[in-house]
Coordinates of C-alpha atoms in Angstrom, one line a residue:
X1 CA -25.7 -26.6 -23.9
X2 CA -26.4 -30.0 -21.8
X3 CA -26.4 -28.4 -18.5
X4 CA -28.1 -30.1 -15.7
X5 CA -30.4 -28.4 -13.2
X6 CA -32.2 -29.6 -9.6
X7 CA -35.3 -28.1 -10.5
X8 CA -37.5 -26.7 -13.7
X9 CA -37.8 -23.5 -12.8
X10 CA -33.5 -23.0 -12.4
X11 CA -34.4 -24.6 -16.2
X12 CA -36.3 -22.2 -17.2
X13 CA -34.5 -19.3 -16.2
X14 CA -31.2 -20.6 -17.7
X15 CA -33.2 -20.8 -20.8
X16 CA -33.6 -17.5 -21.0
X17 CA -30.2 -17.2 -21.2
X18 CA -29.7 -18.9 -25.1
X19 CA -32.9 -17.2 -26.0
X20 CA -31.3 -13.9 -25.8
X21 CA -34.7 -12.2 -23.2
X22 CA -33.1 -9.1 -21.2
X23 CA -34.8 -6.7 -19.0
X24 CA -32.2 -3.7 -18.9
X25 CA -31.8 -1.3 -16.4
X26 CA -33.0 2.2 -17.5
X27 CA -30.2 3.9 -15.0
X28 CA -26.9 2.1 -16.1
X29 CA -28.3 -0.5 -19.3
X30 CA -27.0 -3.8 -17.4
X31 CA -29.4 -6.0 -19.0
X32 CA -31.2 -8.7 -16.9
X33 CA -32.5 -12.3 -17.6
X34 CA -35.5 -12.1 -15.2
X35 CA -37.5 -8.7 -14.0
X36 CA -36.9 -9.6 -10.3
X37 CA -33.7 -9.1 -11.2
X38 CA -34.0 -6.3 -12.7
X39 CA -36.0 -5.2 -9.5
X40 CA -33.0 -6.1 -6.8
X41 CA -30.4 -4.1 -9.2
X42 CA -32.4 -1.1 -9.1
X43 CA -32.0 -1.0 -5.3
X44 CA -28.4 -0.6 -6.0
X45 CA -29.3 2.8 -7.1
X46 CA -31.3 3.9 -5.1
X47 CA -29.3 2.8 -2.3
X48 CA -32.9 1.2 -0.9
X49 CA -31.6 -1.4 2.2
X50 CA -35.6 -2.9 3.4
X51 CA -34.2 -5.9 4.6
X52 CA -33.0 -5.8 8.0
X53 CA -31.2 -8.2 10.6
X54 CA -33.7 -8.7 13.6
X55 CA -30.3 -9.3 15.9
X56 CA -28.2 -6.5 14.6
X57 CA -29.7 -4.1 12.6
X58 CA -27.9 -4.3 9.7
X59 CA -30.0 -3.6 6.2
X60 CA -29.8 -5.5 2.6
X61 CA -31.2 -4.6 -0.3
X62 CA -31.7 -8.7 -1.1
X63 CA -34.1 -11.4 1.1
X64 CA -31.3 -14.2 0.5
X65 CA -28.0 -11.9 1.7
X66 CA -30.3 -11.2 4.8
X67 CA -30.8 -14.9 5.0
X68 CA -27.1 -15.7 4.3
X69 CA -25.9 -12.7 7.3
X70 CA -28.4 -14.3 9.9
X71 CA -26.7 -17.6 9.5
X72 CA -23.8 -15.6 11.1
X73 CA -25.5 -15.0 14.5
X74 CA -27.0 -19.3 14.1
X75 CA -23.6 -20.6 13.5
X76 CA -24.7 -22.6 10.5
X77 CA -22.4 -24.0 8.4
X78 CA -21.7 -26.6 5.2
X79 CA -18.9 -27.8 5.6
X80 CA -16.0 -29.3 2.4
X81 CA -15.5 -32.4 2.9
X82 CA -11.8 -31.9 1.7
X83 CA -10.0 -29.1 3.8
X84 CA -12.8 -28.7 6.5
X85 CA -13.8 -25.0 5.6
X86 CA -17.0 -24.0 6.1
X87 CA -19.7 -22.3 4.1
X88 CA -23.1 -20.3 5.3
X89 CA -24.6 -21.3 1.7
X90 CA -24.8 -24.6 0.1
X91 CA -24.1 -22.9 -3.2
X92 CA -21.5 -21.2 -1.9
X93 CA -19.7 -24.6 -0.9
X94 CA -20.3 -25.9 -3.9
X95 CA -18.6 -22.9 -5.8
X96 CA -15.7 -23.2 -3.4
X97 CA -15.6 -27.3 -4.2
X98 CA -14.4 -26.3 -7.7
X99 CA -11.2 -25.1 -6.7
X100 CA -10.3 -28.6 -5.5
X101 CA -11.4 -29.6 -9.0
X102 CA -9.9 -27.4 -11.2
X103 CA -13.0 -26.6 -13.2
X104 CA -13.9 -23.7 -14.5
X105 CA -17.0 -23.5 -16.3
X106 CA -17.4 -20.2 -17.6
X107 CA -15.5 -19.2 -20.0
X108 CA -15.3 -15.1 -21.5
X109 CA -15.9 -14.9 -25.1
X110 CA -13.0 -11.9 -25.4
X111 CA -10.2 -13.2 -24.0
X112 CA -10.9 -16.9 -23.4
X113 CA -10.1 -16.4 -19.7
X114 CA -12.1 -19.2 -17.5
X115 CA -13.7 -19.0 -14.0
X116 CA -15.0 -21.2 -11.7
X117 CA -18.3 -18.8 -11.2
X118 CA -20.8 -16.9 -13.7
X119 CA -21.3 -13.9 -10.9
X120 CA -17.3 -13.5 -11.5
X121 CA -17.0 -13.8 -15.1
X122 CA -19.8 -10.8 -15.5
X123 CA -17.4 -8.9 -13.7
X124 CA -14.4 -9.8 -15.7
X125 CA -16.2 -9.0 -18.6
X126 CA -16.8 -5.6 -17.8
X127 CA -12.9 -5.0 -18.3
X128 CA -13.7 -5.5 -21.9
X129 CA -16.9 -3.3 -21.8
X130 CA -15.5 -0.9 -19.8
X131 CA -19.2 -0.7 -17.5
X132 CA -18.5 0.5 -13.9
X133 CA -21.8 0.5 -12.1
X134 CA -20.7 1.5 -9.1
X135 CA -20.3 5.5 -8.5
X136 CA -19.3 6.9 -5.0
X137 CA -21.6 9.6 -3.7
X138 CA -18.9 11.8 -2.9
X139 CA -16.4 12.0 -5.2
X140 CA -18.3 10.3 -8.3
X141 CA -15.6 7.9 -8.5
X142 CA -16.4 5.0 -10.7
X143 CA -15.8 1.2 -9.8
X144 CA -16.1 -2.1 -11.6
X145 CA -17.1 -4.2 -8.3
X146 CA -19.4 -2.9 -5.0
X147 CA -16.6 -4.3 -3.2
X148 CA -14.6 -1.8 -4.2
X149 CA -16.8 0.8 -3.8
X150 CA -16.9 0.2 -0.3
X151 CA -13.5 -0.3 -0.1
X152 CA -13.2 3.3 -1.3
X153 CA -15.4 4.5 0.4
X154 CA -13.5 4.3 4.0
X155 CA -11.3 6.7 2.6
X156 CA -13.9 9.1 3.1
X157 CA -15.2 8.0 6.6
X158 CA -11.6 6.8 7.6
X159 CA -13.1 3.5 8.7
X160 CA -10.6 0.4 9.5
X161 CA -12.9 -2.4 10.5
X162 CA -10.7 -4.9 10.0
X163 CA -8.5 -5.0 13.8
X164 CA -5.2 -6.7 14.6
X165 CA -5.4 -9.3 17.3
X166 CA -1.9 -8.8 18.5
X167 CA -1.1 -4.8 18.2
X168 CA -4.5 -3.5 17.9
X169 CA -3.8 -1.6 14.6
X170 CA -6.7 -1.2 12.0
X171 CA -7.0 -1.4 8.4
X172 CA -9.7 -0.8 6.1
X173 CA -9.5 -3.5 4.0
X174 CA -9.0 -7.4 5.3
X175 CA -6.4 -8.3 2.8
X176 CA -4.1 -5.3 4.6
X177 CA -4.7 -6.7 7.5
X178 CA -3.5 -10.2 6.2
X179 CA -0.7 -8.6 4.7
X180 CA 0.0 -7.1 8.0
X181 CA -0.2 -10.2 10.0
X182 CA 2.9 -11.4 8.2
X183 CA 4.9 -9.1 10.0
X184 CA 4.0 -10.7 13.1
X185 CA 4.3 -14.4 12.6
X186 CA 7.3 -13.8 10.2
X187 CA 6.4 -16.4 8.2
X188 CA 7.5 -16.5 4.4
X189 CA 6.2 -19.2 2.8
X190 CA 6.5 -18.3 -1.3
X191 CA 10.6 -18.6 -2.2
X192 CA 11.9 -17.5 -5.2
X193 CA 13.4 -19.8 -7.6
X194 CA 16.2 -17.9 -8.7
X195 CA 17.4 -16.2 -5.1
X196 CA 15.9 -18.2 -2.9
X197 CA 14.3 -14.8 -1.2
X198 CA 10.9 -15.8 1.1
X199 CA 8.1 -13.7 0.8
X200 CA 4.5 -13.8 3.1
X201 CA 2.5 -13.8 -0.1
X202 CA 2.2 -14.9 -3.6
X203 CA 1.6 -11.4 -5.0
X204 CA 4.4 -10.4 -3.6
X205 CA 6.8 -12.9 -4.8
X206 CA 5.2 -12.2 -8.2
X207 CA 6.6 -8.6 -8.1
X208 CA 10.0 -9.6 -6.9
X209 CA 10.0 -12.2 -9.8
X210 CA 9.8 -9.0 -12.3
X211 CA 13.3 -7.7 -11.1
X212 CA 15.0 -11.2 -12.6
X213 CA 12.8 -10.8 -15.9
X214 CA 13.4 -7.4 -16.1
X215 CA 9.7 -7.5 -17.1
X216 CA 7.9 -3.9 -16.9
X217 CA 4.5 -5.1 -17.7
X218 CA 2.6 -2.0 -16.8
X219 CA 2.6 1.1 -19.6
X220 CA 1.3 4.6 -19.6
X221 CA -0.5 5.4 -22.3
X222 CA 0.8 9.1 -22.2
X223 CA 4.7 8.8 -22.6
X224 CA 5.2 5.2 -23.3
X225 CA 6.9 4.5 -20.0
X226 CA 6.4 0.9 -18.1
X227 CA 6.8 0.2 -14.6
X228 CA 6.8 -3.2 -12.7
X229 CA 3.8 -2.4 -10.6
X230 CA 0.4 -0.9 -11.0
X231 CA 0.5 1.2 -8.2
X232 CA 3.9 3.0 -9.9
X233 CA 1.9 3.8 -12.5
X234 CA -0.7 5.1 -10.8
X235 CA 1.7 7.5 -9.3
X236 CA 3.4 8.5 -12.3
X237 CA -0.1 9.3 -13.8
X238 CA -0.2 11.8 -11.7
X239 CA 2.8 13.4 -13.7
X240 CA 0.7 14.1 -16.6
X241 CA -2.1 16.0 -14.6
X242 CA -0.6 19.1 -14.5
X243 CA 1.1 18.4 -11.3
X244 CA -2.4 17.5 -9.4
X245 CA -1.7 16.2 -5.6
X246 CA -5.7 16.2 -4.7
X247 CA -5.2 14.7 -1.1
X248 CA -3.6 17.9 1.2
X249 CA -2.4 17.5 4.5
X250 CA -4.7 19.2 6.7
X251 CA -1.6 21.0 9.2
X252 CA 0.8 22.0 6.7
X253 CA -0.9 21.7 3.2
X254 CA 1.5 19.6 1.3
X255 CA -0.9 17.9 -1.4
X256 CA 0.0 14.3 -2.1
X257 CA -1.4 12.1 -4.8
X258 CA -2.0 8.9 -3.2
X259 CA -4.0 8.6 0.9
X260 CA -0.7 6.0 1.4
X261 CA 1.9 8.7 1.4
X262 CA 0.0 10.9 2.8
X263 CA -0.9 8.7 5.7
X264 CA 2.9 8.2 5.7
X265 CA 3.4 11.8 6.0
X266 CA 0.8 12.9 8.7
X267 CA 3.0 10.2 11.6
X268 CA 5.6 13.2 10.8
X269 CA 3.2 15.3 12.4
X270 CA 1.9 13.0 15.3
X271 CA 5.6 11.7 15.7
X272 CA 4.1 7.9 15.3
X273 CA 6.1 5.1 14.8
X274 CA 4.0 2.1 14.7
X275 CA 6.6 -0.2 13.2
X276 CA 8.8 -1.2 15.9
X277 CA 12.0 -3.6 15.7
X278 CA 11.7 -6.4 17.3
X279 CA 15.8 -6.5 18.4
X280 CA 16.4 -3.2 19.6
X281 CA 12.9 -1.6 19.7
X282 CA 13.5 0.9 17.6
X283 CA 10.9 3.0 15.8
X284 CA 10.1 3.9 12.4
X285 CA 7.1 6.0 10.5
X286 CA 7.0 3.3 7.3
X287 CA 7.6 -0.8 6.8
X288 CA 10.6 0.3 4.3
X289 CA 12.2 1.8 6.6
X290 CA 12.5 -0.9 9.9
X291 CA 13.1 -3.6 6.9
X292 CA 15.9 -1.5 5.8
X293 CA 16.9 -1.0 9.8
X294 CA 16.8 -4.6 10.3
X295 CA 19.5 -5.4 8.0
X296 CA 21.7 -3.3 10.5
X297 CA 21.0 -6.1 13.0
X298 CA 22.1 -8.8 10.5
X299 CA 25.3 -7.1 9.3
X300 CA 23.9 -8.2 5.1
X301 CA 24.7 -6.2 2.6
X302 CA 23.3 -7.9 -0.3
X303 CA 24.0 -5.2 -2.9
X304 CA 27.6 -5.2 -3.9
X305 CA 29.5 -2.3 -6.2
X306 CA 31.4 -4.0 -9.0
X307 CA 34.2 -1.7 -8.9
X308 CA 35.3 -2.0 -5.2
X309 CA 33.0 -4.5 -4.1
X310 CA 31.9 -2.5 -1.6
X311 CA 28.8 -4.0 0.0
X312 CA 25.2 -1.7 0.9
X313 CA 22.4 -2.6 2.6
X314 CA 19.9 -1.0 0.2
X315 CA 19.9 -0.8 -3.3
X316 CA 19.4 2.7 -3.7
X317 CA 22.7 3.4 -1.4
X318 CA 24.3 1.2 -4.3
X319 CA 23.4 3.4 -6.5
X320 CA 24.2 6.5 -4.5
X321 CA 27.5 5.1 -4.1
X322 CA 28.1 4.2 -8.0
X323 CA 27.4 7.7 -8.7
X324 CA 30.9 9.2 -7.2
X325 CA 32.7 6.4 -9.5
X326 CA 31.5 7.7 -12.0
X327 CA 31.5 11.2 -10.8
X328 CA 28.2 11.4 -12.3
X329 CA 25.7 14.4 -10.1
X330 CA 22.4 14.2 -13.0
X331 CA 20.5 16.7 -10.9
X332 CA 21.2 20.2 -11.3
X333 CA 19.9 22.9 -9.4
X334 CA 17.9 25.8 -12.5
X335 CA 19.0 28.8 -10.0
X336 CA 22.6 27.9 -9.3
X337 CA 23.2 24.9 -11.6
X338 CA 24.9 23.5 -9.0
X339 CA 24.8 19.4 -9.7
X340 CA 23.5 16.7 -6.9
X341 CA 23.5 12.9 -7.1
X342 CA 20.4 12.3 -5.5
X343 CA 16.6 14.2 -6.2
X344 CA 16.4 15.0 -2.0
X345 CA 19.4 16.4 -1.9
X346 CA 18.5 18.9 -5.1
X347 CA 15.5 19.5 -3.0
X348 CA 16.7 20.0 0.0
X349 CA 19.1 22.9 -1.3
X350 CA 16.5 24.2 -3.6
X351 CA 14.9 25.5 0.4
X352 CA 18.0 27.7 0.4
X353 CA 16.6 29.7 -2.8
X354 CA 13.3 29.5 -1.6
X355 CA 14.2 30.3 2.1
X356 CA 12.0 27.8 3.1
X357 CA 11.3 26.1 6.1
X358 CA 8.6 23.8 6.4
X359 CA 9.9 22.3 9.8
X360 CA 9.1 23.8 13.1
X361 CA 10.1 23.1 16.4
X362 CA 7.3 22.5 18.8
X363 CA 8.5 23.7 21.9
X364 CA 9.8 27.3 20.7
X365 CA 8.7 27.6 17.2
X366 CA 12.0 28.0 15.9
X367 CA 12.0 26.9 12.1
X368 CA 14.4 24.7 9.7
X369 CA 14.4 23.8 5.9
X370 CA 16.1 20.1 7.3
X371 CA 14.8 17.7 9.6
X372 CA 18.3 17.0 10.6
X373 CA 18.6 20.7 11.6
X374 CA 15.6 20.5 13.4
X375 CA 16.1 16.9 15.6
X376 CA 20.0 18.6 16.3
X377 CA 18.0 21.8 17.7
X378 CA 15.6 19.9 19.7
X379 CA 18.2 18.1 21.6
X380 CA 19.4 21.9 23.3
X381 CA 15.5 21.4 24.3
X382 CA 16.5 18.1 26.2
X383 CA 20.0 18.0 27.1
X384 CA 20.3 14.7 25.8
X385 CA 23.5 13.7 24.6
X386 CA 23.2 10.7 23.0
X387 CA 26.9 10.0 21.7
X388 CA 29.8 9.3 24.4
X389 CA 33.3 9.1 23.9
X390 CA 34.6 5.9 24.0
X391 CA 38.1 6.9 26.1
X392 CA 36.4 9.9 28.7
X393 CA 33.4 9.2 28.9
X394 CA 32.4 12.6 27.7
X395 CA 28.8 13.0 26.4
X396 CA 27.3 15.4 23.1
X397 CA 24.5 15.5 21.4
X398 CA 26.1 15.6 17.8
X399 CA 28.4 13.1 16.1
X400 CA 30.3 16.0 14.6
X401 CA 30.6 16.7 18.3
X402 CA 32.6 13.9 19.1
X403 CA 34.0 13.2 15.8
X404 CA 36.0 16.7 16.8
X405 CA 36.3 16.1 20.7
X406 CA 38.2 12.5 19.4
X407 CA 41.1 14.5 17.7
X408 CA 42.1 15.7 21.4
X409 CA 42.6 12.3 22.3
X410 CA 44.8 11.3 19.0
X411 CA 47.3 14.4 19.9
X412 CA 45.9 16.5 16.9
X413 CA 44.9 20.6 17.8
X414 CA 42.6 21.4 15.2
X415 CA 41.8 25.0 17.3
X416 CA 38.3 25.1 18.8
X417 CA 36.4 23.7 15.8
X418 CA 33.0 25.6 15.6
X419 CA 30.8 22.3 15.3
X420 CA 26.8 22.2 14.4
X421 CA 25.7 22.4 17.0
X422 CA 27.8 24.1 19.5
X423 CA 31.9 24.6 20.2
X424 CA 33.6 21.6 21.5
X425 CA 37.5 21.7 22.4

């Protein structure tokens, strides 16, 4: 092939290579050029670490990762000579050197898809193959890469290694925690084209570009349907497997599908809010929702009804809102029939059948099918009343409260209107 090498010996064992000699693996049947290869993939199995870091303790299953960790604790580095980052491996520099090159050398035989190292083409190629070597002791779950293995693994152990510098919180995998980091520094670097929208990462700005292309690029195999992201399909598979939520929350024993939502749902029972608004310092459970909050703070309402023109902050209020022109309520209750325009709300009134109530208070037990029952009940535990009137003064703890106190003021008599909440003149 008219490849150059330092040494014979790297010679020889490229060789082997166009000669077609494989050792394979009698646990998995990943095929190896050399038997010391063969050797150190068999430790994979066996989960076998005998190297160990004389500074820290940690074990490898290889002499040269051991060698390349311990140039942690010397500082040693090779440094590019083009944007100053720095490398523990010579080889490892010189893999990175490519990308200021633009060559990639290895090229898959399947797709004709090129990268700039053979260690990542072999696992690209298992797409095609469909080999995942990688099986996680717990669950069996199978994986393509040992990076993701471990990755999946923390959601076992509920490890997050990876620490914020500025608020402390953890994540489990380091490109979370760069994600994260965006939401400090606020910078938005990638801009789309068409709407001029900034976005902290590529991949992100990738998914936004779908809404303007309309393009759905990911399809279940099951009912045909396509979806703009991966991890919406994910969900969705979920549909087809007989309803299976395997992750259940461990106080109330709602099952969820994916650890995100359930993560999501747990702060409901801890009362955490680590996403905090920087204007007002406001809290909120999920990122959606202080983005969606922040747009309160800069009065845009980018999605606009093209009946009335009516502007809303989120799209799905758009769409809530569309619904009473068209008088339109798709979700119908299979006890009652009676019609809703949104899924929560069919929900939510489906409790009434069911005479559920999932929500309790905690300082009396007292129990609700609606949160917004339960945060107007708690605030007879506190006294707070949050909303004033703007002419007396006069506090209450619901704005129904002074939405009916207000008519005094305006000369109207409704009666004493029986409020939620309490009576109010």
């Amino acid at each position: 092939c008219g490849r150059g090498f330092g040494t014979a010996s790297h010679l020889k064992r490229h060789q082997r290579i166009h000669a077609g000699e494989r050792h394979p693996c009698p646990q998995c049947g990943k095929s190896f050029s050399r038997p010391g290869d063969l050797r150190a993939h068999q430790l994979v199995h066996t989960g076998e670490k005998p190297f160990s870091c004389a500074q820290c303790g940690k074990g490898f299953n290889h002499a040269c990762t051991l060698k390349t960790h311990q140039r942690l604790h010397t500082g040693e580095r090779h440094t590019c000579a083009q944007c100053g980052k720095g490398f523990g491996r010579p080889r490892d520099l010189r893999t990175h050197q490519l990308i200021h090159t633009g060559e990639k050398p290895f090229g898959c035989a399947q797709c004709g898809k090129s990268f700039n190292q053979l260690s990542t083409l072999r696992t690209h190629q298992r797409i095609h193959t469909g080999e995942r070597p990688f099986g996680c002791a717990q669950c069996g779950k199978r994986f393509i890469k040992s990076g993701s293995l471990k990755t999946h693994e923390r959601t076992h152990t509920g490890e997050r290694p990876f620490g914020c510098a500025q608020c402390g919180k953890r994540f489990g995998e380091m490109s979370k925690l760069r994600r994260h980091q965006g939401v400090h520094t606020r910078e938005r670097p990638f801009a789309c084209p068409q709407c001029g929208k900034g976005f902290p990462h590529s991949s992100t700005l990738k998914r936004h570009e779908r809404i303007h292309a309309g393009a759905k690029p990911f399809r279940c195999a099951q009912c045909g349907r396509a979806f703009r992201q991966s991890c919406h399909l994910k969900t969705h598979q979920y549909t087809h497997g007989a309803g299976r939520r395997p992750l259940g929350c461990p106080q109330c024993g709602k099952g969820f599908s994916l650890p995100g939502p359930l993560r999501t749902h747990l702060r409901t029972h801890t009362g955490e809010r680590p996403f905090r608004c920087p204007q007002c310092g406001r809290g909120f459970n999920e990122a959606g929702n202080l983005k969606r909050h922040e747009r309160t703070h800069a009065a845009r309402r980018p999605f606009v009804c093209p009946q009335c023109g009516r502007g809303f902050i989120q799209r799905g209020d758009l769409r809530r809102h569309e619904l009473s022109h068209s008088g339109e309520r798709p979700f119908r209750c299979p006890q009652c029939g009676k019609g809703y325009t949104q899924p929560a709300d069919l929900r939510r009134h489906q409790r009434v059948h069911a005479e559920e109530r999932p929500l309790g208070c905690a300082q009396c037990g007292r129990r609700y099918g609606h949160r917004g029952d339960l945060r107007r009940h708690e605030l007879s535990h506190s006294g707070e009343q949050p909303f004033s009137c703007p002419q007396c003064r006069r506090g209450f703890s619901l704005p129904g409260s002074l939405k009916a106190h207000q008519l005094v003021h305006m000369g109207e008599r409704p009666g004493r209107t029986r409020a939620r909440g309490g009576t109010v003149p």
